[in-house]
Short mmCIF file of C-alpha atoms and ligand atoms in Angstrom, two decimals:
data_model
loop_
_atom_site.label_atom_id
_atom_site.label_comp_id
_atom_site.label_asym_id
_atom_site.label_seq_id
_atom_site.Cartn_x
_atom_site.Cartn_y
_atom_site.Cartn_z
CA MET Y 13 -58.05 34.91 96.89
CA PHE Y 14 -56.00 35.22 93.83
CA LYS Y 15 -55.02 31.15 93.96
CA PHE Y 16 -56.15 30.42 90.41
CA LEU Y 17 -53.26 33.10 89.47
CA LYS Y 18 -50.80 31.85 91.97
CA ASP Y 19 -50.75 28.43 90.96
CA LYS Y 20 -50.55 29.39 87.35
CA VAL Y 21 -47.71 31.75 87.67
CA LYS Y 22 -45.90 29.02 89.64
CA GLY Y 23 -46.56 26.23 87.07
CA ALA Y 24 -45.37 28.57 84.38
CA ILE Y 25 -42.11 29.23 86.10
CA SER Y 26 -41.07 25.74 86.69
CA LYS Y 27 -41.97 25.12 83.03
CA ILE Y 28 -39.64 27.97 81.94
CA ASN Y 29 -37.04 26.39 84.21
CA GLU Y 30 -37.35 23.04 82.80
CA LYS Y 31 -37.26 24.62 79.21
CA VAL Y 32 -33.98 26.84 80.11
CA GLU Y 33 -32.21 23.22 80.32
CA ASP Y 34 -32.13 23.21 76.70
CA VAL Y 35 -30.15 26.45 76.39
CA PRO Y 36 -26.58 25.32 75.98
CA ASP Y 37 -24.43 25.64 79.07
CA GLU Y 38 -21.29 28.08 78.92
CA GLU Y 39 -18.69 28.45 81.19
CA ILE Y 40 -17.16 31.39 82.07
CA GLU Y 41 -14.09 32.12 84.14
CA VAL Y 42 -14.05 34.56 86.85
CA VAL Y 43 -10.54 35.90 88.37
CA GLU Y 44 -10.87 37.48 91.71
CA GLU Y 45 -8.15 39.64 93.02
CA ILE Y 46 -7.15 39.34 96.67
CA VAL Y 47 -4.91 42.16 98.01
CA GLU Y 48 -3.32 41.18 101.24
CA LYS Y 49 -2.49 43.78 103.54
CA LYS Y 50 -0.08 41.91 105.80
CA GLU Y 51 2.29 39.10 104.51
CA GLU Y 52 1.82 37.21 107.88
CA LYS Y 53 -2.04 37.00 107.38
CA LYS Y 54 -1.93 35.98 103.79
CA GLU Y 55 -2.06 32.19 104.52
CA GLU Y 56 -4.95 32.31 106.88
CA ASN Y 57 -6.99 34.70 104.54
CA LYS Y 58 -6.17 32.68 101.52
CA GLU Y 59 -7.77 29.52 103.26
CA GLU Y 60 -10.72 31.45 104.28
CA LYS Y 61 -11.48 32.61 100.89
CA LYS Y 62 -11.19 29.24 99.64
CA GLU Y 63 -13.52 27.79 102.28
CA GLU Y 64 -15.93 30.36 101.32
CA LEU Y 65 -16.07 29.37 97.80
CA GLU Y 66 -16.13 25.84 98.40
CA THR Y 67 -19.13 26.35 100.43
CA LYS Y 68 -20.90 28.76 98.14
CA PRO Y 69 -23.83 26.86 97.11
CA VAL Y 70 -25.21 28.76 94.19
CA GLY Y 71 -23.72 29.14 90.68
CA VAL Y 72 -20.14 28.56 91.38
CA GLU Y 73 -19.53 25.25 89.87
CA GLU Y 74 -15.85 24.71 90.52
CA VAL Y 75 -12.88 26.50 92.29
CA GLU Y 76 -10.20 25.78 89.83
CA GLU Y 77 -6.91 26.93 91.48
CA VAL Y 78 -5.70 29.27 93.93
CA LYS Y 79 -2.70 31.26 93.06
CA SER Y 80 -0.87 33.41 95.60
CA LYS Y 81 2.00 35.62 94.81
CA GLY Y 82 3.65 37.70 97.47
CA LEU Y 83 1.21 40.39 98.62
CA PHE Y 84 -1.40 39.72 95.85
CA GLY Y 85 -3.64 36.58 95.41
CA LYS Y 86 -5.77 35.46 92.54
CA ILE Y 87 -8.69 32.92 92.75
CA LYS Y 88 -9.96 31.35 89.55
CA GLN Y 89 -13.41 30.10 89.23
CA LYS Y 90 -15.27 28.54 86.48
CA ILE Y 91 -19.07 29.21 86.69
CA ILE Y 92 -21.61 27.24 84.52
CA THR Y 93 -24.06 29.99 82.92
CA LYS Y 94 -26.97 30.05 80.51
CA ASN Y 95 -27.03 32.76 78.10
CA ILE Y 96 -30.80 33.20 76.76
CA SER Y 97 -31.12 35.02 73.65
CA ASN Y 98 -34.10 36.97 72.58
CA GLU Y 99 -35.62 34.32 70.57
CA LYS Y 100 -35.39 31.80 73.29
CA PHE Y 101 -36.79 34.44 75.54
CA ASP Y 102 -40.03 34.75 73.43
CA GLU Y 103 -40.43 30.96 73.52
CA LEU Y 104 -39.76 30.77 77.27
CA PHE Y 105 -42.09 33.79 77.91
CA GLU Y 106 -45.21 31.99 76.32
CA ASP Y 107 -45.85 29.99 79.46
CA LEU Y 108 -45.95 32.93 81.79
CA GLU Y 109 -47.90 34.94 79.02
CA PHE Y 110 -50.57 32.35 78.74
CA ALA Y 111 -50.87 32.03 82.58
CA LEU Y 112 -51.20 35.93 82.85
CA LEU Y 113 -53.84 35.94 79.95
CA GLU Y 114 -55.85 33.31 81.53
CA ASN Y 115 -56.02 35.36 84.74
CA ASN Y 116 -57.44 38.20 82.77
CA VAL Y 117 -54.26 40.20 83.21
CA ALA Y 118 -54.42 43.38 80.61
CA LEU Y 119 -52.45 42.94 77.48
CA GLU Y 120 -50.36 46.16 77.96
CA VAL Y 121 -49.41 44.77 81.48
CA ILE Y 122 -48.33 41.60 79.97
CA ASP Y 123 -46.37 43.44 77.55
CA LYS Y 124 -44.53 45.56 80.39
CA ILE Y 125 -43.76 42.45 82.33
CA LYS Y 126 -42.34 40.61 79.35
CA ASN Y 127 -40.33 43.98 78.63
CA ASP Y 128 -39.16 43.86 82.19
CA LEU Y 129 -38.05 40.30 82.24
CA LYS Y 130 -36.47 40.61 79.08
CA VAL Y 131 -34.06 43.57 80.18
CA GLU Y 132 -33.19 41.36 83.21
CA LEU Y 133 -32.81 37.94 81.52
CA VAL Y 134 -31.74 38.30 77.71
CA ASP Y 135 -28.17 38.20 76.65
CA LYS Y 136 -26.81 38.16 79.94
CA PRO Y 137 -24.93 35.10 81.68
CA ILE Y 138 -26.98 33.94 84.10
CA LYS Y 139 -25.65 31.37 86.77
CA ARG Y 140 -27.39 28.03 85.75
CA LYS Y 141 -28.63 27.53 89.60
CA GLU Y 142 -29.80 31.12 89.96
CA ILE Y 143 -32.23 31.02 86.80
CA GLU Y 144 -35.60 30.30 88.84
CA SER Y 145 -34.56 32.84 91.45
CA LYS Y 146 -33.56 35.24 89.04
CA ILE Y 147 -37.05 34.95 86.84
CA LEU Y 148 -38.94 35.15 90.51
CA GLU Y 149 -37.16 38.33 91.64
CA SER Y 150 -37.59 39.92 88.00
CA LEU Y 151 -41.31 39.01 88.14
CA LYS Y 152 -41.62 40.61 91.53
CA GLN Y 153 -40.11 43.61 90.79
CA SER Y 154 -42.11 43.94 87.59
CA ILE Y 155 -45.33 43.48 89.28
CA ASN Y 156 -44.31 45.65 92.29
CA ASN Y 157 -43.61 48.75 89.67
CA LEU Y 158 -46.94 48.26 88.42
CA PHE Y 159 -48.44 49.28 91.86
CA GLU Y 160 -46.05 52.37 91.95
CA VAL Y 161 -48.73 54.86 91.66
CA ASP Y 162 -49.19 57.46 94.54
CA SER Y 163 -51.54 56.33 96.95
CA ILE Y 164 -53.81 58.61 98.92
CA ASN Y 165 -54.27 58.35 102.67
CA ILE Y 166 -57.92 59.42 102.93
CA VAL Y 167 -58.01 59.78 106.65
CA GLU Y 168 -55.08 62.20 106.63
CA GLU Y 169 -56.65 64.25 103.77
CA VAL Y 170 -59.94 64.60 105.72
CA LYS Y 171 -58.03 65.63 108.58
CA LYS Y 172 -56.07 68.08 106.49
CA LYS Y 173 -59.35 69.75 105.20
CA LYS Y 174 -60.29 71.32 108.29
CA ASP Y 175 -62.73 74.20 107.52
CA GLU Y 176 -65.27 72.19 104.95
CA PRO Y 177 -66.50 68.66 104.60
CA TYR Y 178 -64.27 66.39 102.73
CA VAL Y 179 -66.42 65.05 99.79
CA ILE Y 180 -65.80 61.68 98.15
CA CYS Y 181 -68.03 60.62 95.28
CA PHE Y 182 -68.45 56.95 94.15
CA VAL Y 183 -68.76 55.84 90.68
CA GLY Y 184 -69.20 52.50 88.73
CA VAL Y 185 -71.68 50.13 86.96
CA ASN Y 186 -74.78 48.67 88.61
CA GLY Y 187 -73.92 45.88 91.32
CA SER Y 188 -70.18 46.70 91.65
CA GLY Y 189 -70.36 47.11 95.32
CA LYS Y 190 -70.80 50.91 95.36
CA THR Y 191 -73.45 51.25 98.22
CA THR Y 192 -71.48 48.44 100.22
CA SER Y 193 -68.07 50.16 99.87
CA ILE Y 194 -69.70 53.32 100.92
CA SER Y 195 -70.92 51.86 104.26
CA LYS Y 196 -67.57 49.94 104.68
CA LEU Y 197 -65.64 53.23 104.23
CA ALA Y 198 -68.18 55.12 106.29
CA ASN Y 199 -67.45 52.58 108.93
CA HIS Y 200 -63.59 52.63 108.85
CA LEU Y 201 -63.64 56.51 108.93
CA LYS Y 202 -65.98 56.57 112.00
CA SER Y 203 -63.56 54.28 113.41
CA LYS Y 204 -60.83 56.71 113.08
CA GLY Y 205 -62.96 59.43 114.90
CA LEU Y 206 -64.21 61.21 112.03
CA SER Y 207 -67.92 62.28 111.57
CA VAL Y 208 -69.48 60.92 108.20
CA LEU Y 209 -72.89 61.96 106.26
CA LEU Y 210 -74.05 59.86 103.35
CA VAL Y 211 -75.85 60.93 100.28
CA ALA Y 212 -78.34 58.79 98.45
CA GLY Y 213 -77.53 59.85 95.09
CA ASP Y 214 -78.75 56.65 93.43
CA THR Y 215 -82.23 57.81 93.01
CA TRP Y 216 -82.66 55.52 89.75
CA ARG Y 217 -82.50 51.88 91.54
CA ALA Y 218 -85.36 50.56 93.21
CA ALA Y 219 -84.45 50.07 96.82
CA SER Y 220 -80.77 51.59 96.69
CA ILE Y 221 -82.14 54.47 98.91
CA GLN Y 222 -83.68 52.07 101.54
CA GLN Y 223 -80.26 49.99 101.27
CA LEU Y 224 -78.05 52.98 102.08
CA GLU Y 225 -80.62 54.03 104.75
CA GLU Y 226 -80.33 50.75 106.46
CA HIS Y 227 -76.55 51.04 106.58
CA GLY Y 228 -76.83 54.58 108.03
CA LYS Y 229 -79.16 53.03 110.91
CA ASN Y 230 -76.76 50.10 111.42
CA LEU Y 231 -73.83 52.49 111.66
CA ASP Y 232 -75.55 55.32 113.58
CA ILE Y 233 -74.85 57.72 110.55
CA ARG Y 234 -76.99 60.43 108.96
CA VAL Y 235 -78.33 59.77 105.39
CA ILE Y 236 -79.76 62.72 103.28
CA LYS Y 237 -82.16 61.38 100.60
CA HIS Y 238 -84.70 62.83 98.35
CA ASN Y 239 -87.42 60.71 96.31
CA TYR Y 240 -86.72 58.28 93.74
CA GLY Y 241 -86.43 59.78 90.22
CA SER Y 242 -85.18 63.20 91.65
CA ASP Y 243 -82.13 65.04 90.65
CA PRO Y 244 -79.01 63.53 92.44
CA ALA Y 245 -77.03 66.61 91.95
CA ALA Y 246 -79.43 68.24 94.07
CA VAL Y 247 -79.26 65.72 96.71
CA ALA Y 248 -75.70 66.07 96.77
CA PHE Y 249 -75.91 69.69 97.13
CA ASP Y 250 -78.23 69.29 100.37
CA GLY Y 251 -76.20 66.65 101.62
CA ILE Y 252 -72.81 69.00 101.44
CA LYS Y 253 -74.97 71.96 102.92
CA ALA Y 254 -76.11 69.67 105.79
CA ALA Y 255 -72.53 68.49 106.59
CA LYS Y 256 -71.32 72.07 106.38
CA SER Y 257 -74.10 73.25 109.00
CA ASN Y 258 -73.41 70.43 111.35
CA ASN Y 259 -69.52 70.39 111.16
CA VAL Y 260 -69.43 66.63 109.51
CA ASP Y 261 -65.82 65.63 108.36
CA VAL Y 262 -66.60 63.71 105.32
CA VAL Y 263 -69.42 63.31 102.73
CA LEU Y 264 -69.83 60.17 100.87
CA ILE Y 265 -72.01 60.40 97.86
CA ASP Y 266 -73.56 57.29 96.16
CA THR Y 267 -74.54 57.48 92.64
CA ALA Y 268 -76.60 55.04 90.46
CA GLY Y 269 -74.74 52.44 88.66
CA ARG Y 270 -74.34 53.22 85.02
CA GLN Y 271 -72.49 52.18 81.74
CA HIS Y 272 -70.23 54.62 79.94
CA SER Y 273 -72.47 54.14 76.85
CA ASN Y 274 -75.48 55.37 78.61
CA LYS Y 275 -75.04 59.05 77.55
CA ASP Y 276 -77.99 60.48 79.70
CA LEU Y 277 -76.61 58.98 82.96
CA MET Y 278 -72.92 60.14 82.07
CA ARG Y 279 -74.19 63.48 81.72
CA GLU Y 280 -76.16 63.21 85.09
CA LEU Y 281 -72.93 61.99 86.64
CA GLU Y 282 -71.03 64.95 85.27
CA LYS Y 283 -73.56 67.26 86.63
CA ILE Y 284 -73.13 65.59 90.22
CA ILE Y 285 -69.63 66.10 89.96
CA ARG Y 286 -70.02 69.70 88.97
CA VAL Y 287 -72.23 70.51 91.64
CA SER Y 288 -70.60 68.61 94.36
CA THR Y 289 -67.06 69.20 93.59
CA PRO Y 290 -65.59 66.38 95.31
CA ASP Y 291 -62.29 65.98 96.66
CA LEU Y 292 -62.07 62.42 95.53
CA LYS Y 293 -63.79 60.54 92.87
CA LEU Y 294 -63.45 56.59 93.36
CA PHE Y 295 -64.24 54.11 90.94
CA VAL Y 296 -65.80 50.83 92.24
CA GLY Y 297 -65.09 47.82 90.23
CA GLU Y 298 -65.70 44.43 90.63
CA SER Y 299 -62.39 42.61 90.98
CA THR Y 300 -63.77 39.25 89.64
CA THR Y 301 -64.99 40.56 86.24
CA GLY Y 302 -61.01 41.21 85.44
CA ASN Y 303 -60.49 42.97 81.88
CA ASP Y 304 -63.71 44.43 81.88
CA CYS Y 305 -63.22 45.99 85.33
CA VAL Y 306 -60.17 47.75 83.82
CA LEU Y 307 -62.12 48.70 80.78
CA GLN Y 308 -64.98 50.30 82.67
CA ALA Y 309 -62.23 52.29 84.84
CA GLN Y 310 -60.68 53.48 81.65
CA GLN Y 311 -63.99 54.86 80.27
CA PHE Y 312 -65.20 56.22 83.90
CA GLY Y 313 -61.86 58.02 83.81
CA ASP Y 314 -62.37 59.42 80.48
CA ALA Y 315 -65.87 61.01 81.48
CA VAL Y 316 -65.01 62.17 85.05
CA GLU Y 317 -61.26 62.33 86.14
CA LEU Y 318 -60.79 59.73 88.77
CA ASP Y 319 -58.58 59.81 91.71
CA GLY Y 320 -58.58 56.15 92.88
CA VAL Y 321 -60.09 52.84 92.72
CA ILE Y 322 -61.90 50.35 95.29
CA LEU Y 323 -61.76 46.74 94.08
CA THR Y 324 -64.87 44.74 95.60
CA LYS Y 325 -65.46 41.30 95.90
CA SER Y 326 -61.60 40.29 95.90
CA ASP Y 327 -62.79 37.51 98.23
CA VAL Y 328 -64.22 35.58 95.53
CA ASP Y 329 -61.83 36.38 93.16
CA GLU Y 330 -59.10 33.65 92.02
CA LYS Y 331 -57.71 35.38 89.26
CA GLY Y 332 -56.50 38.83 90.24
CA GLY Y 333 -56.01 40.22 86.85
CA ALA Y 334 -57.88 43.37 87.61
CA ALA Y 335 -55.87 43.84 90.87
CA ILE Y 336 -52.68 43.52 88.89
CA SER Y 337 -53.65 45.44 85.82
CA ILE Y 338 -55.96 48.38 86.96
CA GLY Y 339 -53.39 50.72 88.64
CA TYR Y 340 -51.02 50.53 85.70
CA VAL Y 341 -53.81 50.87 83.15
CA THR Y 342 -55.46 53.88 84.87
CA GLY Y 343 -52.63 55.41 86.37
CA LYS Y 344 -54.74 55.58 89.41
CA PRO Y 345 -53.93 53.81 92.78
CA ILE Y 346 -56.17 50.90 94.43
CA LEU Y 347 -57.13 52.38 97.95
CA PHE Y 348 -59.30 49.49 99.19
CA LEU Y 349 -59.85 46.01 98.59
CA GLY Y 350 -63.49 44.73 99.30
CA THR Y 351 -63.20 41.16 100.95
CA GLY Y 352 -66.53 40.06 102.04
CA GLN Y 353 -69.99 41.21 102.82
CA GLU Y 354 -69.39 42.54 106.23
CA TYR Y 355 -68.45 46.10 107.30
CA GLU Y 356 -65.03 45.04 108.47
CA ASP Y 357 -64.45 42.95 105.22
CA PHE Y 358 -62.49 46.03 103.83
CA GLU Y 359 -58.60 46.42 103.54
CA GLU Y 360 -56.29 49.14 102.60
CA PHE Y 361 -54.54 47.94 99.41
CA ASN Y 362 -50.93 46.76 100.05
CA ALA Y 363 -48.72 45.74 97.34
CA ASP Y 364 -46.55 43.74 99.62
CA LYS Y 365 -49.31 41.72 100.80
CA PHE Y 366 -50.69 41.05 97.02
CA LEU Y 367 -47.30 39.69 96.20
CA LYS Y 368 -47.08 37.42 99.11
CA PHE Y 369 -50.53 36.06 98.15
CA LEU Y 370 -48.72 35.17 94.85
CA ASP Y 371 -45.81 33.69 96.60
CA LEU Y 372 -43.51 36.34 95.05
P1 GDP T 13 -74.28 49.00 93.90
O1 GDP T 13 -75.01 48.68 92.89
O2 GDP T 13 -72.73 49.29 93.18
O3 GDP T 13 -74.54 49.84 94.94
O4 GDP T 13 -73.70 47.38 94.61
P2 GDP T 13 -73.95 46.63 95.87
O5 GDP T 13 -73.30 47.68 97.05
O6 GDP T 13 -75.50 46.82 96.20
O7 GDP T 13 -73.37 45.32 96.06
C1 GDP T 13 -73.86 44.40 95.19
C2 GDP T 13 -73.53 43.18 95.80
O8 GDP T 13 -72.22 42.61 96.18
C3 GDP T 13 -74.52 42.83 97.17
O9 GDP T 13 -74.88 41.47 97.20
C4 GDP T 13 -73.19 43.20 98.03
O10 GDP T 13 -73.35 42.38 99.18
C5 GDP T 13 -72.13 42.44 97.38
N1 GDP T 13 -70.67 42.88 97.51
C6 GDP T 13 -70.18 44.06 97.70
N2 GDP T 13 -68.73 44.28 97.98
C7 GDP T 13 -68.63 43.00 98.26
C8 GDP T 13 -67.36 42.23 98.63
O11 GDP T 13 -66.10 42.82 98.65
N3 GDP T 13 -67.30 40.73 98.58
C9 GDP T 13 -68.41 40.10 98.24
N4 GDP T 13 -68.50 38.89 98.52
N5 GDP T 13 -69.41 40.72 98.19
C10 GDP T 13 -69.61 41.92 97.79
#
């Protein structure tokens, strides 16, 4: 998972680190004041401070002198630093930019990362030995900020809505993994003690109703269906009615895959949403499709206001550009990652875990 991205980012950072060597060294002098509380402790503390500086491994190139006058002491250090100019930064960032582009990271996200790193790295003396860790830390912070979109805990939301079933509608293009993700989420909710009902709202694609029924059978969950070609809004309406009369906690509505450019199908989707008034509208996108996935999420978001994203097939995605970009571009959180074909291959999205995958 995301291995190509990890390797490319790592490679780019070590190239940046090599290139930084071209930036001339600068020497800055740091004078540190030490105020002694007790005269008799002075010698001992001075020694401690000196020792501390001598063993300090990072950045401090030289302890020049230790002066001590009465109650006050001064320590002078010479530190070798690099000062990266704006122009040099642009040149250095090219490697990382290329690595991110190769991995389908959206352009606006690359711009954001670039600006974040610029703020941290340009025109600030950085200790020579700390450059790599400074870049890594800034990159980690910048990517982490991309995920700072309020997430939704579905189980808690369902539990909060006591009187009526909690309704979730799934949208996306054909083959993105909607039906599979519905069954995985149904399994997850069931494991949390919630009752679930599925609505076979994809009345368009041959075999989709049977596919959902198969999952229903496997998971022992009721599926509400009509015939192929029937109005999916009517199936959703019946499904919610059945859930209400049986005190079911959650209704998951499958919908036919569609492209935003298909006006008839988009109108049909709007009708399903109008009729079912879902609590959540989730976009299901295929992680491997990178920028296309992000673009589709934007387009679906324009048609029906989305609340969150499920990214499928991340188990076979080596690049991770969609995962990095989609939350920032759409402003909606990734709630789950699909990580395989089994019901259990479904993980709540966790930014820390994602950063660890990238070795950040
Ligand atoms: P739909 O047309 O959007 O309903 O898509 P489906 O749920 O039918 O999924 C299309 C294909 O993707 C099926 O073969 C699924 O088994 C597969 N699939 C869905 N999610 C995942 C996933 O997280 N990982 C992998 N490897 N395959 C998946």
